[in-house]
Tab-separated table of C-alpha atoms (C1' of nucleotides) in Angstrom:
chain	number	residue	atom	x	y	z
J	892	MET	CA	72.132	110.866	104.549
J	893	LYS	CA	70.810	113.447	102.085
J	894	VAL	CA	67.967	112.855	99.647
J	895	THR	CA	66.786	115.412	97.090
J	896	SER	CA	63.584	115.573	95.053
J	897	TRP	CA	63.523	117.555	91.817
J	898	ASN	CA	60.991	117.693	88.998
J	899	VAL	CA	63.300	118.602	86.121
J	900	ASN	CA	60.703	118.863	83.307
J	901	SER	CA	62.771	116.786	80.832
J	902	VAL	CA	66.057	115.301	82.023
J	903	ARG	CA	67.651	115.734	78.589
J	904	THR	CA	66.808	119.427	78.312
J	905	ARG	CA	67.906	120.022	81.933
J	906	LEU	CA	70.949	117.710	81.906
J	907	GLU	CA	73.569	120.401	82.493
J	908	HIS	CA	71.540	122.002	85.285
J	909	VAL	CA	71.150	118.655	87.029
J	910	THR	CA	74.747	117.442	86.739
J	911	GLN	CA	76.176	120.821	87.703
J	912	TRP	CA	73.811	121.021	90.677
J	913	LEU	CA	74.863	117.517	91.791
J	914	GLU	CA	78.545	118.382	91.590
J	915	ALA	CA	77.974	121.499	93.686
J	916	ASN	CA	75.521	119.733	96.036
J	917	PRO	CA	76.533	116.090	96.507
J	918	VAL	CA	73.641	114.009	97.835
J	919	ASP	CA	73.162	110.313	98.498
J	920	VAL	CA	70.035	110.034	96.368
J	921	LEU	CA	68.594	112.443	93.809
J	922	CYS	CA	64.994	111.687	92.874
J	923	LEU	CA	63.971	113.042	89.485
J	924	GLN	CA	60.464	113.449	88.105
J	925	GLU	CA	59.168	114.239	84.612
J	926	THR	CA	62.230	112.810	82.907
J	927	LYS	CA	60.176	112.544	79.674
J	928	VAL	CA	62.377	109.909	78.069
J	929	VAL	CA	62.189	106.189	77.325
J	930	ASP	CA	64.723	104.049	79.197
J	931	LYS	CA	66.920	103.321	76.179
J	932	ASP	CA	67.485	107.056	75.663
J	933	PHE	CA	68.048	108.029	79.332
J	934	PRO	CA	71.322	110.012	79.568
J	935	GLU	CA	72.916	107.527	81.980
J	936	GLN	CA	76.490	108.264	80.902
J	937	ALA	CA	76.266	111.875	82.111
J	938	PHE	CA	75.632	110.570	85.634
J	939	THR	CA	78.153	107.724	85.630
J	940	ASP	CA	80.749	110.238	84.396
J	941	ILE	CA	80.376	112.175	87.661
J	942	GLY	CA	80.352	109.095	89.875
J	943	TYR	CA	76.657	108.342	90.264
J	944	HIS	CA	74.474	105.321	89.552
J	945	ALA	CA	71.219	105.820	87.675
J	946	TYR	CA	67.954	103.855	87.848
J	947	PHE	CA	65.131	104.966	85.603
J	948	TYR	CA	61.565	104.165	84.645
J	949	GLY	CA	60.362	106.277	81.769
J	950	GLN	CA	58.007	106.544	78.834
J	951	LYS	CA	57.766	108.544	75.652
J	952	SER	CA	57.077	112.298	76.010
J	953	TYR	CA	55.379	112.292	79.399
J	954	ASN	CA	56.029	111.470	83.067
J	955	GLY	CA	59.046	109.297	83.921
J	956	VAL	CA	60.996	109.009	87.200
J	957	ALA	CA	64.612	108.222	88.083
J	958	LEU	CA	66.878	107.622	91.076
J	959	ILE	CA	70.450	108.906	90.925
J	960	SER	CA	72.664	107.614	93.741
J	961	LYS	CA	76.231	107.845	94.936
J	962	GLU	CA	76.252	104.230	96.150
J	963	PRO	CA	74.374	101.435	94.390
J	964	LEU	CA	70.766	101.022	95.558
J	965	SER	CA	69.282	97.652	96.414
J	966	ASP	CA	65.828	96.250	95.679
J	967	VAL	CA	64.917	98.874	93.069
J	968	GLN	CA	61.209	98.605	92.284
J	969	LYS	CA	59.357	100.138	89.347
J	970	GLY	CA	55.643	100.869	89.426
J	971	PHE	CA	52.913	99.941	91.906
J	972	SER	CA	52.839	96.383	90.557
J	973	ALA	CA	56.203	95.640	92.183
J	974	VAL	CA	54.281	95.248	95.468
J	975	ILE	CA	50.565	95.158	94.518
J	976	ASP	CA	48.846	92.536	92.359
J	977	GLU	CA	48.197	93.419	88.717
J	978	GLU	CA	44.446	93.196	89.048
J	979	THR	CA	44.355	95.835	91.777
J	980	VAL	CA	46.828	98.070	89.947
J	981	GLY	CA	44.791	97.939	86.732
J	982	ASP	CA	45.958	100.652	84.332
J	983	LEU	CA	47.572	102.800	87.038
J	984	ASP	CA	51.090	101.702	86.011
J	985	ALA	CA	50.596	102.669	82.355
J	986	GLN	CA	51.999	106.102	83.216
J	987	LYS	CA	55.490	105.806	84.679
J	988	ARG	CA	55.285	107.631	88.003
J	989	VAL	CA	56.741	105.379	90.721
J	990	ILE	CA	60.281	104.164	91.403
J	991	SER	CA	61.827	103.096	94.692
J	992	GLY	CA	65.114	101.799	96.052
J	993	VAL	CA	66.879	100.998	99.316
J	994	LEU	CA	70.010	102.588	100.734
J	995	GLY	CA	71.198	101.264	104.096
J	996	ASN	CA	67.994	100.585	106.017
J	997	VAL	CA	66.016	103.384	104.338
J	998	ARG	CA	63.579	102.870	101.487
J	999	VAL	CA	63.269	105.921	99.257
J	1000	VAL	CA	60.057	106.142	97.233
J	1001	ASN	CA	60.120	108.636	94.363
J	1002	LEU	CA	56.721	109.753	93.053
J	1003	TYR	CA	55.322	111.882	90.288
J	1004	VAL	CA	51.711	112.330	91.355
J	1005	PRO	CA	49.269	113.049	88.478
J	1006	ASN	CA	48.486	116.706	87.937
J	1007	GLY	CA	44.727	116.279	87.636
J	1008	SER	CA	44.184	119.025	85.034
J	1009	ALA	CA	40.908	120.502	86.317
J	1010	ILE	CA	38.529	119.748	89.177
J	1011	GLY	CA	35.903	117.244	88.069
J	1012	SER	CA	37.778	116.179	84.926
J	1013	GLU	CA	38.689	112.613	83.983
J	1014	LYS	CA	42.303	113.357	84.923
J	1015	TYR	CA	41.136	114.629	88.308
J	1016	ASP	CA	39.390	111.319	89.020
J	1017	TYR	CA	42.531	109.523	87.871
J	1018	LYS	CA	44.587	111.552	90.352
J	1019	LEU	CA	42.295	110.659	93.257
J	1020	ASN	CA	42.219	106.970	92.266
J	1021	TRP	CA	45.995	106.977	91.903
J	1022	LEU	CA	46.367	108.424	95.419
J	1023	ALA	CA	44.034	105.767	96.829
J	1024	LEU	CA	46.254	103.049	95.356
J	1025	LEU	CA	49.316	104.899	96.651
J	1026	LYS	CA	47.982	104.461	100.184
J	1027	GLN	CA	47.891	100.689	99.714
J	1028	TYR	CA	51.358	100.738	98.169
J	1029	LEU	CA	52.915	102.808	100.958
J	1030	THR	CA	51.228	100.757	103.670
J	1031	LEU	CA	53.048	97.681	102.347
J	1032	GLN	CA	56.332	99.567	101.954
J	1033	LEU	CA	56.139	100.867	105.519
J	1034	GLU	CA	55.552	97.346	106.884
J	1035	ALA	CA	58.750	96.189	105.166
J	1036	TYR	CA	60.807	99.312	105.895
J	1037	PRO	CA	60.056	101.291	109.080
J	1038	LYS	CA	62.446	103.949	107.784
J	1039	LEU	CA	60.573	105.264	104.763
J	1040	ASN	CA	61.250	108.476	102.806
J	1041	VAL	CA	58.429	109.219	100.363
J	1042	CYS	CA	59.262	112.158	98.159
J	1043	GLY	CA	58.437	113.723	94.847
J	1044	ASP	CA	56.169	116.097	92.993
J	1045	PHE	CA	52.811	115.646	94.723
J	1046	ASN	CA	50.977	118.329	92.744
J	1047	ILE	CA	49.139	119.176	95.973
J	1048	ALA	CA	49.630	122.013	98.468
J	1049	LEU	CA	48.121	120.848	101.759
J	1050	GLU	CA	47.810	124.261	103.406
J	1051	ASN	CA	46.942	127.718	102.141
J	1052	LYS	CA	50.246	129.009	103.482
J	1053	ASP	CA	51.953	126.746	100.939
J	1054	ILE	CA	50.540	128.950	98.157
J	1055	TYR	CA	51.274	132.579	97.330
J	1056	THR	CA	47.619	133.508	97.730
J	1057	ASP	CA	44.770	131.974	99.713
J	1058	LYS	CA	42.104	133.226	97.301
J	1059	ARG	CA	39.668	130.640	95.869
J	1060	ARG	CA	41.860	127.765	96.976
J	1061	ASP	CA	38.996	125.258	97.067
J	1062	LYS	CA	38.269	125.914	93.376
J	1063	HIS	CA	41.802	125.292	92.136
J	1064	ILE	CA	43.581	122.117	91.054
J	1065	MET	CA	46.317	121.168	93.564
J	1066	SER	CA	44.456	122.733	96.497
J	1067	SER	CA	40.894	121.444	96.243
J	1068	PRO	CA	39.364	119.897	99.381
J	1069	ALA	CA	39.133	116.401	97.840
J	1070	GLU	CA	42.798	116.408	96.832
J	1071	ARG	CA	43.892	117.601	100.252
J	1072	GLU	CA	41.671	115.108	102.079
J	1073	THR	CA	42.895	112.249	99.909
J	1074	LEU	CA	46.546	113.101	100.475
J	1075	ARG	CA	45.971	113.514	104.214
J	1076	ASP	CA	44.425	110.058	104.216
J	1077	VAL	CA	47.560	108.670	102.531
J	1078	LEU	CA	49.744	110.354	105.152
J	1079	SER	CA	47.570	108.977	107.973
J	1080	ILE	CA	49.414	105.643	107.716
J	1081	GLY	CA	52.247	107.392	109.577
J	1082	LEU	CA	54.042	109.907	107.371
J	1083	SER	CA	54.947	113.508	108.229
J	1084	ASP	CA	56.115	116.505	106.207
J	1085	ALA	CA	59.857	116.896	106.819
J	1086	PHE	CA	59.801	120.571	105.782
J	1087	ARG	CA	57.298	121.455	108.500
J	1088	LYS	CA	59.502	119.937	111.210
J	1089	PHE	CA	61.792	122.949	110.772
J	1090	THR	CA	59.739	125.759	109.228
J	1091	ASP	CA	56.293	126.981	110.311
J	1092	GLU	CA	55.808	130.105	108.247
J	1093	GLY	CA	54.347	130.224	104.763
J	1094	GLY	CA	55.886	131.779	101.693
J	1095	HIS	CA	58.241	128.892	100.914
J	1096	PHE	CA	57.668	127.467	97.455
J	1097	SER	CA	59.060	124.738	95.183
J	1098	TRP	CA	57.218	125.509	91.933
J	1099	TRP	CA	56.569	128.712	90.002
J	1100	ASP	CA	54.521	128.867	86.793
J	1101	TYR	CA	56.549	129.691	83.694
J	1102	ARG	CA	53.935	132.286	82.793
J	1103	SER	CA	53.382	135.789	84.075
J	1104	GLY	CA	56.868	136.202	85.566
J	1105	SER	CA	55.819	134.078	88.522
J	1106	PHE	CA	59.320	133.459	89.849
J	1107	ALA	CA	60.270	137.145	89.745
J	1108	ARG	CA	57.026	137.966	91.583
J	1109	ASN	CA	57.445	134.926	93.863
J	1110	THR	CA	53.917	133.747	93.144
J	1111	GLY	CA	54.718	130.090	93.800
J	1112	TRP	CA	53.431	126.917	95.370
J	1113	ARG	CA	54.990	124.314	97.674
J	1114	ILE	CA	53.998	121.046	95.990
J	1115	ASP	CA	57.249	119.034	96.140
J	1116	HIS	CA	57.585	117.188	99.410
J	1117	HIS	CA	59.475	114.743	101.607
J	1118	TYR	CA	57.153	112.699	103.782
J	1119	LEU	CA	58.929	110.631	106.436
J	1120	SER	CA	57.871	107.720	108.609
J	1121	SER	CA	58.077	108.469	112.344
J	1122	ALA	CA	61.388	106.588	112.757
J	1123	LEU	CA	62.970	108.783	110.106
J	1124	TYR	CA	61.123	111.995	111.023
J	1125	GLU	CA	62.668	111.859	114.495
J	1126	GLN	CA	66.108	111.578	112.908
J	1127	ALA	CA	65.647	114.438	110.423
J	1128	ILE	CA	68.078	117.333	110.885
J	1129	SER	CA	67.094	119.614	107.997
J	1130	CYS	CA	64.774	120.070	105.039
J	1131	THR	CA	65.503	122.889	102.617
J	1132	ILE	CA	64.395	124.256	99.261
J	1133	ASP	CA	67.129	125.469	96.916
J	1134	ILE	CA	65.567	128.178	94.758
J	1135	GLU	CA	68.810	128.948	92.910
J	1136	PRO	CA	68.266	126.612	89.896
J	1137	ARG	CA	64.889	128.274	89.213
J	1138	GLY	CA	66.782	131.457	88.310
J	1139	LEU	CA	68.996	129.800	85.672
J	1140	GLU	CA	68.464	130.246	81.950
J	1141	ARG	CA	65.833	127.802	80.614
J	1142	PRO	CA	65.104	126.386	84.077
J	1143	SER	CA	62.757	123.676	85.228
J	1144	ASP	CA	59.642	125.230	86.738
J	1145	HIS	CA	60.366	123.218	89.920
J	1146	THR	CA	63.359	123.506	92.220
J	1147	PRO	CA	65.196	120.891	94.354
J	1148	VAL	CA	64.024	120.023	97.882
J	1149	THR	CA	66.524	118.234	100.140
J	1150	VAL	CA	66.042	116.360	103.393
J	1151	GLU	CA	68.877	115.256	105.659
J	1152	TYR	CA	68.709	112.643	108.406
N	951	DA	C1'	37.600	135.967	83.145
N	952	DT	C1'	41.210	134.653	80.161
N	953	DG	C1'	45.769	133.456	79.092
N	954	DG	C1'	50.238	134.043	80.068
N	955	DC	C1'	54.967	129.731	78.974
N	956	DC	C1'	57.493	125.482	78.277
N	957	DT	C1'	58.414	120.436	76.497
N	958	DG	C1'	58.203	116.677	73.164
N	959	DT	C1'	56.288	115.055	69.034
N	960	DT	C1'	57.112	113.668	63.359
N	961	DA	C1'	54.686	118.618	64.748
N	962	DC	C1'	54.612	122.738	60.822
N	963	DA	C1'	49.597	122.659	66.089
N	964	DC	C1'	48.834	119.800	69.529
N	965	DA	C1'	48.544	117.555	74.344
N	966	DG	C1'	49.998	118.063	78.860
N	967	DG	C1'	51.641	120.401	82.447
N	968	DA	C1'	50.156	123.155	87.161
DNA sequence: ATGGCCTGTTACACAGGA
């Protein structure tokens, strides 16, 4: 089974890239982030035309997540409130960042973790609070499904080797100590980085800033991840980053990451 | 140090991204 995570930075703008990539790289589930479209305008037909099912949870202009699958998914859940009571969730479902579905005996959770803007900002606090709720959410998901694949754009690089430079890492959004500690606490429920099962060295990235010719200079970050429960981690046979779509004309700033188990 | 660039909106600059 192959599952891919890809922040496409607008599914409508990137539609040809995504469908052409899928036809060249068939996968069981493609998890999209930053679809940036309300559900009634999601380009579902483009995916059904090439033999895929589409499940989406979007909003106007910002955020939005979707699952694209070869076979129908079961028990598709949208938002934290699918498994956590409304009072605990509060306003953390207002932004559409969580969708999940089941294929076989595997639950795939697709996440678009808040960016956080700047250390100490309101959005930064929101990111940390969102991650704290995510821990509760994933704890419940793991109890129900021992085979859990949690993937998406985490907007966090856990190690300095996941970033092109190790300078001033503790002062930067996506690599500050509080973000890293909070994500590590989420993972402590029993999730491991599939990419690091196969690759130890640094210099592998999934996102390059549009500015300053970052892709050409390879000044990137690895912030898109597949975290697997132990039952699935043991089964994993590969985890790879496909940098090819980042070189296309008008690309997303992220590139697909695929795990196979 | 700063801003670089890209997307969607009802825009004719802005917010948000990372």
